[in-house]
PDB file of C-alpha atoms in Angstrom:
ATOM      1  CA  UNK A 350     140.856 151.848 -49.700  1.00  0.00           C
ATOM      2  CA  UNK A 351     144.216 151.831 -51.285  1.00  0.00           C
ATOM      3  CA  UNK A 352     146.717 149.030 -51.655  1.00  0.00           C
ATOM      4  CA  UNK A 353     148.764 150.068 -48.611  1.00  0.00           C
ATOM      5  CA  UNK A 354     146.081 150.165 -46.079  1.00  0.00           C
ATOM      6  CA  UNK A 355     144.588 146.973 -47.608  1.00  0.00           C
ATOM      7  CA  UNK A 356     147.591 144.894 -46.681  1.00  0.00           C
ATOM      8  CA  UNK A 357     147.158 145.794 -43.047  1.00  0.00           C
ATOM      9  CA  UNK A 358     143.502 146.180 -42.832  1.00  0.00           C
ATOM     10  CA  UNK A 359     141.249 143.688 -40.981  1.00  0.00           C
ATOM     11  CA  UNK A 360     138.068 142.111 -42.065  1.00  0.00           C
ATOM     12  CA  UNK A 361     136.117 144.477 -39.921  1.00  0.00           C
ATOM     13  CA  UNK A 362     137.867 147.370 -41.611  1.00  0.00           C
ATOM     14  CA  UNK A 363     136.915 146.174 -44.917  1.00  0.00           C
ATOM     15  CA  UNK A 364     133.416 145.590 -43.975  1.00  0.00           C
ATOM     16  CA  UNK A 365     132.740 148.885 -42.509  1.00  0.00           C
ATOM     17  CA  UNK A 366     134.782 150.942 -45.237  1.00  0.00           C
ATOM     18  CA  UNK A 367     132.745 154.010 -46.054  1.00  0.00           C
ATOM     19  CA  UNK A 368     130.235 153.413 -43.149  1.00  0.00           C
ATOM     20  CA  UNK A 369     129.582 155.000 -39.768  1.00  0.00           C
ATOM     21  CA  UNK A 370     132.028 153.256 -37.458  1.00  0.00           C
ATOM     22  CA  UNK A 371     130.646 155.185 -34.289  1.00  0.00           C
ATOM     23  CA  UNK A 372     127.342 153.374 -34.659  1.00  0.00           C
ATOM     24  CA  UNK A 373     128.447 150.606 -32.339  1.00  0.00           C
ATOM     25  CA  UNK A 374     128.541 147.409 -34.411  1.00  0.00           C
ATOM     26  CA  UNK A 375     132.050 148.183 -35.393  1.00  0.00           C
ATOM     27  CA  UNK A 376     133.387 148.346 -31.773  1.00  0.00           C
ATOM     28  CA  UNK A 377     131.424 145.225 -30.671  1.00  0.00           C
ATOM     29  CA  UNK A 378     133.311 143.097 -33.570  1.00  0.00           C
ATOM     30  CA  UNK A 379     136.339 144.702 -32.563  1.00  0.00           C
ATOM     31  CA  UNK A 380     136.135 143.696 -28.828  1.00  0.00           C
ATOM     32  CA  UNK A 381     134.480 140.080 -29.434  1.00  0.00           C
ATOM     33  CA  UNK A 382     137.613 138.172 -29.438  1.00  0.00           C
ATOM     34  CA  UNK A 383     138.582 139.588 -25.984  1.00  0.00           C
ATOM     35  CA  UNK A 384     135.379 138.713 -24.808  1.00  0.00           C
ATOM     36  CA  UNK A 385     135.487 135.242 -25.824  1.00  0.00           C
ATOM     37  CA  UNK A 386     139.001 134.734 -24.498  1.00  0.00           C
ATOM     38  CA  UNK A 387     137.987 136.210 -21.107  1.00  0.00           C
ATOM     39  CA  UNK A 388     135.121 133.909 -21.071  1.00  0.00           C
ATOM     40  CA  UNK A 389     137.182 130.841 -21.665  1.00  0.00           C
ATOM     41  CA  UNK A 390     139.592 131.756 -18.924  1.00  0.00           C
ATOM     42  CA  UNK A 391     136.976 132.374 -16.537  1.00  0.00           C
ATOM     43  CA  UNK A 392     135.473 128.915 -17.136  1.00  0.00           C
ATOM     44  CA  UNK A 393     138.752 127.350 -16.723  1.00  0.00           C
ATOM     45  CA  UNK A 394     139.289 128.953 -13.280  1.00  0.00           C
ATOM     46  CA  UNK A 395     135.882 127.904 -12.041  1.00  0.00           C
ATOM     47  CA  UNK A 396     136.337 124.274 -13.150  1.00  0.00           C
ATOM     48  CA  UNK A 397     139.635 124.005 -11.432  1.00  0.00           C
ATOM     49  CA  UNK A 398     138.114 125.404  -8.404  1.00  0.00           C
ATOM     50  CA  UNK A 399     135.148 122.967  -8.475  1.00  0.00           C
ATOM     51  CA  UNK A 400     137.662 120.115  -8.776  1.00  0.00           C
ATOM     52  CA  UNK A 401     139.786 121.568  -5.699  1.00  0.00           C
ATOM     53  CA  UNK A 402     136.966 121.736  -3.254  1.00  0.00           C
ATOM     54  CA  UNK A 403     137.360 118.399  -1.551  1.00  0.00           C
ATOM     55  CA  UNK A 404     141.060 119.123  -1.282  1.00  0.00           C
ATOM     56  CA  UNK A 405     140.358 122.427   0.360  1.00  0.00           C
ATOM     57  CA  UNK A 406     137.826 120.994   2.625  1.00  0.00           C
ATOM     58  CA  UNK A 407     140.619 118.177   3.885  1.00  0.00           C
ATOM     59  CA  UNK A 408     143.025 121.086   4.428  1.00  0.00           C
ATOM     60  CA  UNK A 409     140.619 123.118   6.739  1.00  0.00           C
ATOM     61  CA  UNK A 410     139.273 120.018   8.720  1.00  0.00           C
ATOM     62  CA  UNK A 411     140.696 120.127  12.241  1.00  0.00           C
ATOM     63  CA  UNK A 412     139.948 116.444  13.288  1.00  0.00           C
ATOM     64  CA  UNK A 413     139.780 113.312  11.223  1.00  0.00           C
ATOM     65  CA  UNK A 414     136.996 110.916  11.567  1.00  0.00           C
ATOM     66  CA  UNK A 415     137.887 108.042  13.780  1.00  0.00           C
ATOM     67  CA  UNK A 416     136.141 104.615  12.800  1.00  0.00           C
ATOM     68  CA  UNK A 417     134.966 103.090  16.197  1.00  0.00           C
ATOM     69  CA  UNK A 418     135.580  99.399  16.612  1.00  0.00           C
ATOM     70  CA  UNK A 419     132.662  97.139  17.428  1.00  0.00           C
ATOM     71  CA  UNK A 420     132.169  96.566  20.973  1.00  0.00           C
ATOM     72  CA  UNK A 421     132.079  92.912  21.659  1.00  0.00           C
ATOM     73  CA  UNK A 422     130.214  92.036  25.038  1.00  0.00           C
ATOM     74  CA  UNK A 423     131.282  88.805  26.641  1.00  0.00           C
ATOM     75  CA  UNK A 424     128.388  87.382  28.544  1.00  0.00           C
ATOM     76  CA  UNK A 425     128.993  84.556  31.154  1.00  0.00           C
ATOM     77  CA  UNK A 426     126.538  81.743  30.560  1.00  0.00           C
ATOM     78  CA  UNK A 427     125.771  79.291  33.241  1.00  0.00           C
ATOM     79  CA  UNK A 428     127.111  75.766  32.720  1.00  0.00           C
ATOM     80  CA  UNK A 429     124.473  73.309  31.385  1.00  0.00           C
ATOM     81  CA  UNK A 430     123.178  71.040  33.845  1.00  0.00           C
ATOM     82  CA  UNK A 431     125.016  67.738  34.074  1.00  0.00           C
ATOM     83  CA  UNK A 432     123.149  64.929  32.478  1.00  0.00           C
ATOM     84  CA  UNK A 433     123.278  62.175  34.842  1.00  0.00           C
ATOM     85  CA  UNK A 434     122.049  58.406  33.820  1.00  0.00           C
ATOM     86  CA  UNK A 435     118.704  58.027  35.621  1.00  0.00           C
ATOM     87  CA  UNK A 436     118.337  54.583  36.785  1.00  0.00           C
ATOM     88  CA  UNK A 437     114.828  53.568  36.842  1.00  0.00           C
ATOM     89  CA  UNK A 438     113.411  52.030  40.306  1.00  0.00           C
ATOM     90  CA  UNK A 439     113.263  48.333  40.351  1.00  0.00           C
ATOM     91  CA  UNK A 440     110.041  46.866  39.380  1.00  0.00           C
ATOM     92  CA  UNK A 441     107.910  45.986  42.350  1.00  0.00           C
ATOM     93  CA  UNK A 442     107.760  42.355  43.173  1.00  0.00           C
ATOM     94  CA  UNK A 443     104.931  40.356  41.645  1.00  0.00           C
ATOM     95  CA  UNK A 444     102.014  39.796  43.923  1.00  0.00           C
ATOM     96  CA  UNK A 445     101.958  36.482  45.636  1.00  0.00           C
ATOM     97  CA  UNK A 446      99.265  34.125  44.192  1.00  0.00           C
ATOM     98  CA  UNK A 447      96.090  33.880  46.258  1.00  0.00           C
ATOM     99  CA  UNK A 448      95.850  30.801  48.440  1.00  0.00           C
ATOM    100  CA  UNK A 449      93.854  27.996  46.795  1.00  0.00           C
ATOM    101  CA  UNK A 450      90.225  27.989  48.119  1.00  0.00           C
ATOM    102  CA  UNK A 451      89.407  25.476  50.845  1.00  0.00           C
ATOM    103  CA  UNK A 452      88.524  22.071  49.522  1.00  0.00           C
ATOM    104  CA  UNK A 453      85.234  20.458  50.578  1.00  0.00           C
ATOM    105  CA  UNK A 454      85.197  17.075  51.926  1.00  0.00           C
ATOM    106  CA  UNK A 455      84.225  14.460  49.344  1.00  0.00           C
ATOM    107  CA  UNK A 456      82.755  10.917  50.170  1.00  0.00           C
ATOM    108  CA  UNK A 457      83.432   8.043  47.888  1.00  0.00           C
ATOM    109  CA  UNK A 458      80.341   7.363  45.722  1.00  0.00           C
ATOM    110  CA  UNK A 459      80.272   4.249  43.497  1.00  0.00           C
ATOM    111  CA  UNK A 460      77.471   4.230  40.962  1.00  0.00           C
ATOM    112  CA  UNK A 461      75.567   0.984  40.975  1.00  0.00           C
ATOM    113  CA  UNK A 462      76.737  -1.807  38.507  1.00  0.00           C
ATOM    114  CA  UNK A 463      75.175  -5.033  37.990  1.00  0.00           C
ATOM    115  CA  UNK A 464      77.725  -7.714  38.985  1.00  0.00           C
ATOM    116  CA  UNK A 465      77.776 -11.308  40.265  1.00  0.00           C
ATOM    117  CA  UNK A 466      77.608 -11.661  44.123  1.00  0.00           C
ATOM    118  CA  UNK A 467      81.115 -13.110  44.656  1.00  0.00           C
ATOM    119  CA  UNK A 468      82.365  -9.890  42.691  1.00  0.00           C
ATOM    120  CA  UNK A 469      80.637  -7.319  44.897  1.00  0.00           C
ATOM    121  CA  UNK A 470      82.725  -5.543  47.493  1.00  0.00           C
ATOM    122  CA  UNK A 471      80.905  -4.449  50.345  1.00  0.00           C
ATOM    123  CA  UNK A 472      81.255  -0.617  50.993  1.00  0.00           C
ATOM    124  CA  UNK A 473      79.931   1.662  53.510  1.00  0.00           C
ATOM    125  CA  UNK A 474      77.258   3.731  51.789  1.00  0.00           C
ATOM    126  CA  UNK A 475      76.981   7.420  53.201  1.00  0.00           C
ATOM    127  CA  UNK A 476      73.786   8.634  54.381  1.00  0.00           C
ATOM    128  CA  UNK A 477      71.798  11.758  53.328  1.00  0.00           C
ATOM    129  CA  UNK A 478      72.998  14.006  56.100  1.00  0.00           C
ATOM    130  CA  UNK A 479      76.779  13.348  55.288  1.00  0.00           C
ATOM    131  CA  UNK A 480      76.026  13.952  51.569  1.00  0.00           C
ATOM    132  CA  UNK A 481      74.493  17.390  52.416  1.00  0.00           C
ATOM    133  CA  UNK A 482      78.011  18.413  54.091  1.00  0.00           C
ATOM    134  CA  UNK A 483      80.263  16.746  51.457  1.00  0.00           C
ATOM    135  CA  UNK A 484      80.523  16.424  47.668  1.00  0.00           C
ATOM    136  CA  UNK A 485      80.281  13.145  45.830  1.00  0.00           C
ATOM    137  CA  UNK A 486      83.597  11.919  44.404  1.00  0.00           C
ATOM    138  CA  UNK A 487      85.572   8.757  43.390  1.00  0.00           C
ATOM    139  CA  UNK A 488      87.354   8.684  46.847  1.00  0.00           C
ATOM    140  CA  UNK A 489      86.710   9.921  50.308  1.00  0.00           C
ATOM    141  CA  UNK A 490      88.853  13.045  51.094  1.00  0.00           C
ATOM    142  CA  UNK A 491      88.657  15.263  54.290  1.00  0.00           C
ATOM    143  CA  UNK A 492      88.248  18.892  53.770  1.00  0.00           C
ATOM    144  CA  UNK A 493      86.629  22.189  54.810  1.00  0.00           C
ATOM    145  CA  UNK A 494      82.913  21.654  55.040  1.00  0.00           C
ATOM    146  CA  UNK A 495      82.456  25.600  54.684  1.00  0.00           C
ATOM    147  CA  UNK A 496      84.121  25.722  51.460  1.00  0.00           C
ATOM    148  CA  UNK A 497      81.999  26.387  48.371  1.00  0.00           C
ATOM    149  CA  UNK A 498      81.090  23.357  46.191  1.00  0.00           C
ATOM    150  CA  UNK A 499      83.490  22.830  43.224  1.00  0.00           C
ATOM    151  CA  UNK A 500      82.814  21.663  39.662  1.00  0.00           C
ATOM    152  CA  UNK A 501      86.203  20.295  38.927  1.00  0.00           C
ATOM    153  CA  UNK A 502      86.373  17.016  37.186  1.00  0.00           C
ATOM    154  CA  UNK A 503      82.898  17.426  35.681  1.00  0.00           C
ATOM    155  CA  UNK A 504      82.741  16.730  32.113  1.00  0.00           C
ATOM    156  CA  UNK A 505      80.546  18.001  29.452  1.00  0.00           C
ATOM    157  CA  UNK A 506      77.128  17.056  30.422  1.00  0.00           C
ATOM    158  CA  UNK A 507      74.368  15.516  28.224  1.00  0.00           C
ATOM    159  CA  UNK A 508      71.565  17.904  29.358  1.00  0.00           C
ATOM    160  CA  UNK A 509      69.426  19.877  27.068  1.00  0.00           C
ATOM    161  CA  UNK A 510      71.247  22.698  25.227  1.00  0.00           C
ATOM    162  CA  UNK A 511      69.908  26.325  25.189  1.00  0.00           C
ATOM    163  CA  UNK A 512      68.085  27.915  22.338  1.00  0.00           C
ATOM    164  CA  UNK A 513      70.477  28.478  19.224  1.00  0.00           C
ATOM    165  CA  UNK A 514      70.077  31.901  17.852  1.00  0.00           C
ATOM    166  CA  UNK A 515      70.261  32.343  14.104  1.00  0.00           C
ATOM    167  CA  UNK A 516      72.930  34.963  12.944  1.00  0.00           C
ATOM    168  CA  UNK A 517      72.069  37.067   9.965  1.00  0.00           C
ATOM    169  CA  UNK A 518      74.633  39.063   7.933  1.00  0.00           C
ATOM    170  CA  UNK A 519      73.858  42.826   8.062  1.00  0.00           C
ATOM    171  CA  UNK A 520      74.483  44.052   4.437  1.00  0.00           C
ATOM    172  CA  UNK A 521      72.832  46.111   1.709  1.00  0.00           C
ATOM    173  CA  UNK A 522      71.304  43.636  -0.971  1.00  0.00           C
ATOM    174  CA  UNK A 523      71.037  44.494  -4.487  1.00  0.00           C
ATOM    175  CA  UNK A 524      68.207  41.947  -5.414  1.00  0.00           C
ATOM    176  CA  UNK A 525      66.112  40.262  -2.909  1.00  0.00           C
ATOM    177  CA  UNK A 526      63.112  37.899  -3.053  1.00  0.00           C
ATOM    178  CA  UNK A 527      60.843  40.819  -2.387  1.00  0.00           C
ATOM    179  CA  UNK A 528      61.831  44.208  -3.551  1.00  0.00           C
ATOM    180  CA  UNK A 529      61.036  47.290  -1.595  1.00  0.00           C
ATOM    181  CA  UNK A 530      58.052  49.267  -2.699  1.00  0.00           C
ATOM    182  CA  UNK A 531      56.776  52.705  -2.602  1.00  0.00           C
ATOM    183  CA  UNK A 532      53.344  53.415  -0.926  1.00  0.00           C
ATOM    184  CA  UNK A 533      50.914  52.938  -3.745  1.00  0.00           C
ATOM    185  CA  UNK A 534      53.473  51.352  -6.200  1.00  0.00           C
ATOM    186  CA  UNK A 535      55.702  52.468  -9.007  1.00  0.00           C
ATOM    187  CA  UNK A 536      53.295  54.766 -10.567  1.00  0.00           C
ATOM    188  CA  UNK A 537      52.763  56.677  -7.388  1.00  0.00           C
ATOM    189  CA  UNK A 538      56.587  57.185  -6.861  1.00  0.00           C
ATOM    190  CA  UNK A 539      56.714  58.679 -10.253  1.00  0.00           C
ATOM    191  CA  UNK A 540      53.799  60.941  -9.607  1.00  0.00           C
ATOM    192  CA  UNK A 541      55.386  62.047  -6.395  1.00  0.00           C
ATOM    193  CA  UNK A 542      58.655  62.720  -8.021  1.00  0.00           C
ATOM    194  CA  UNK A 543      57.102  64.895 -10.656  1.00  0.00           C
ATOM    195  CA  UNK A 544      54.979  66.926  -8.205  1.00  0.00           C
ATOM    196  CA  UNK A 545      57.501  67.688  -5.837  1.00  0.00           C
ATOM    197  CA  UNK A 546      60.472  68.573  -8.170  1.00  0.00           C
ATOM    198  CA  UNK A 547      61.239  72.362  -8.505  1.00  0.00           C
ATOM    199  CA  UNK A 548      63.349  73.291 -11.605  1.00  0.00           C
ATOM    200  CA  UNK A 549      65.995  75.822 -10.369  1.00  0.00           C
ATOM    201  CA  UNK A 550      66.209  79.301 -12.236  1.00  0.00           C
ATOM    202  CA  UNK A 551      69.779  78.523 -13.358  1.00  0.00           C
ATOM    203  CA  UNK A 552      68.534  75.280 -15.211  1.00  0.00           C
ATOM    204  CA  UNK A 553      65.662  77.306 -16.805  1.00  0.00           C
ATOM    205  CA  UNK A 554      67.951  79.920 -18.073  1.00  0.00           C
ATOM    206  CA  UNK A 555      70.445  77.409 -19.326  1.00  0.00           C
ATOM    207  CA  UNK A 556      67.607  75.111 -20.775  1.00  0.00           C
ATOM    208  CA  UNK A 557      69.283  72.212 -19.173  1.00  0.00           C
ATOM    209  CA  UNK A 558      67.474  68.698 -19.633  1.00  0.00           C
ATOM    210  CA  UNK A 559      68.367  65.181 -19.096  1.00  0.00           C
ATOM    211  CA  UNK A 560      68.368  62.477 -16.588  1.00  0.00           C
ATOM    212  CA  UNK A 561      69.541  62.453 -13.068  1.00  0.00           C
ATOM    213  CA  UNK A 562      70.323  59.002 -11.927  1.00  0.00           C
ATOM    214  CA  UNK A 563      70.294  58.580  -8.118  1.00  0.00           C
ATOM    215  CA  UNK A 564      70.808  55.511  -5.818  1.00  0.00           C
ATOM    216  CA  UNK A 565      69.651  55.190  -2.127  1.00  0.00           C
ATOM    217  CA  UNK A 566      69.241  52.318   0.477  1.00  0.00           C
ATOM    218  CA  UNK A 567      65.703  51.420   1.770  1.00  0.00           C
ATOM    219  CA  UNK A 568      66.235  50.169   5.285  1.00  0.00           C
ATOM    220  CA  UNK A 569      64.551  47.265   7.154  1.00  0.00           C
ATOM    221  CA  UNK A 570      61.878  49.683   8.695  1.00  0.00           C
ATOM    222  CA  UNK A 571      61.366  51.423   5.311  1.00  0.00           C
ATOM    223  CA  UNK A 572      63.509  54.599   5.835  1.00  0.00           C
ATOM    224  CA  UNK A 573      65.569  56.091   2.872  1.00  0.00           C
ATOM    225  CA  UNK A 574      69.281  56.549   3.556  1.00  0.00           C
ATOM    226  CA  UNK A 575      72.753  56.902   1.679  1.00  0.00           C
ATOM    227  CA  UNK A 576      71.501  58.967  -1.137  1.00  0.00           C
ATOM    228  CA  UNK A 577      73.994  59.162  -4.014  1.00  0.00           C
ATOM    229  CA  UNK A 578      73.963  61.137  -7.417  1.00  0.00           C
ATOM    230  CA  UNK A 579      75.477  58.438  -9.874  1.00  0.00           C
ATOM    231  CA  UNK A 580      74.781  60.758 -12.938  1.00  0.00           C
ATOM    232  CA  UNK A 581      74.258  64.400 -12.566  1.00  0.00           C
ATOM    233  CA  UNK A 582      73.307  67.481 -14.741  1.00  0.00           C
ATOM    234  CA  UNK A 583      74.450  70.486 -12.733  1.00  0.00           C
ATOM    235  CA  UNK A 584      72.702  73.782 -12.493  1.00  0.00           C
ATOM    236  CA  UNK A 585      71.149  72.779  -9.062  1.00  0.00           C
ATOM    237  CA  UNK A 586      69.260  69.891 -10.640  1.00  0.00           C
ATOM    238  CA  UNK A 587      71.211  67.355  -8.757  1.00  0.00           C
ATOM    239  CA  UNK A 588      70.599  68.886  -5.379  1.00  0.00           C
ATOM    240  CA  UNK A 589      66.946  69.386  -6.156  1.00  0.00           C
ATOM    241  CA  UNK A 590      66.637  65.680  -6.969  1.00  0.00           C
ATOM    242  CA  UNK A 591      68.358  64.649  -3.634  1.00  0.00           C
ATOM    243  CA  UNK A 592      66.040  66.961  -1.762  1.00  0.00           C
ATOM    244  CA  UNK A 593      62.903  65.183  -3.169  1.00  0.00           C
ATOM    245  CA  UNK A 594      64.255  61.805  -2.463  1.00  0.00           C
ATOM    246  CA  UNK A 595      65.030  62.782   1.172  1.00  0.00           C
ATOM    247  CA  UNK A 596      61.332  63.736   1.529  1.00  0.00           C
ATOM    248  CA  UNK A 597      59.906  60.466   0.500  1.00  0.00           C
ATOM    249  CA  UNK A 598      57.563  58.668   2.986  1.00  0.00           C
ATOM    250  CA  UNK A 599      58.645  55.311   4.325  1.00  0.00           C
ATOM    251  CA  UNK A 600      58.694  52.377   1.789  1.00  0.00           C
ATOM    252  CA  UNK A 601      57.579  48.840   2.307  1.00  0.00           C
ATOM    253  CA  UNK A 602      60.926  47.125   2.971  1.00  0.00           C
ATOM    254  CA  UNK A 603      62.513  44.365   1.033  1.00  0.00           C
ATOM    255  CA  UNK A 604      62.529  40.897   2.285  1.00  0.00           C
ATOM    256  CA  UNK A 605      64.984  37.801   1.946  1.00  0.00           C
ATOM    257  CA  UNK A 606      64.282  34.581   3.541  1.00  0.00           C
ATOM    258  CA  UNK A 607      61.513  35.920   5.240  1.00  0.00           C
ATOM    259  CA  UNK A 608      63.521  38.703   6.976  1.00  0.00           C
ATOM    260  CA  UNK A 609      63.261  42.360   6.233  1.00  0.00           C
ATOM    261  CA  UNK A 610      66.667  43.476   4.963  1.00  0.00           C
ATOM    262  CA  UNK A 611      68.302  46.680   3.466  1.00  0.00           C
ATOM    263  CA  UNK A 612      68.115  47.082  -0.345  1.00  0.00           C
ATOM    264  CA  UNK A 613      69.991  49.324  -2.590  1.00  0.00           C
ATOM    265  CA  UNK A 614      67.450  51.024  -5.062  1.00  0.00           C
ATOM    266  CA  UNK A 615      68.128  53.120  -8.335  1.00  0.00           C
ATOM    267  CA  UNK A 616      65.755  55.664  -9.701  1.00  0.00           C
ATOM    268  CA  UNK A 617      66.369  57.587 -13.125  1.00  0.00           C
ATOM    269  CA  UNK A 618      65.069  60.993 -12.871  1.00  0.00           C
ATOM    270  CA  UNK A 619      64.154  62.223 -16.291  1.00  0.00           C
ATOM    271  CA  UNK A 620      63.975  66.069 -16.338  1.00  0.00           C
ATOM    272  CA  UNK A 621      62.106  68.148 -19.051  1.00  0.00           C
ATOM    273  CA  UNK A 622      61.812  71.829 -19.082  1.00  0.00           C
ATOM    274  CA  UNK A 623      58.607  73.073 -20.720  1.00  0.00           C
TER     275      UNK A 623
END
């Protein structure tokens, strides 16, 4: 390519100098700029149309949406009932006191007293029939012979008093003169506890050993009640010990001052897993 043509030649002309320009690559490079410019213009047009869609929709909308105001419904409520002060009715008049019972007639009766003859005042002594219809008194008073006899004026007599009942305090004793005893003695009690006790499977798996301390009350008739676990081991051992104590036969009750009383008893339950 000479210098004159080189001054006006493009880059494509330089690249395809002495080559087949009819192959197609040369033409594509020549129209590439046109294609890019055309694509940019189309993209700008589409972007503007997208932004103007709301404006176009508002132009073709026939009616505008009307915001409806909320409807307030007025309800006529009935007037509240008037509060009147309620006056309580007057209390009924108190019952009239019952009339006093009729009073029997009394005849003056003077107890005999040793006096001198000149000091003695002669008085009429009532006979037995008159005393059956009247009461003896310090003065003669007329009354209703059908009225029941009254004991008014009679002071404390000197007759023999009734039997006096001794009152004992019902309580649970800790220590008494004669402590309660298991049938057969203490050795029989420990044998009973050992024979009746069944070690739970949970305690066997855990290898739990130790002492369960229980307390209970031996009543006046020898029954067992109020069983409590004072020191437990868990694993079902406490419940098993309570079950064995509940199944005990009746004890010989404790005594205090010659009377059978309730006594609190404590038993240490030693548990060993073999």
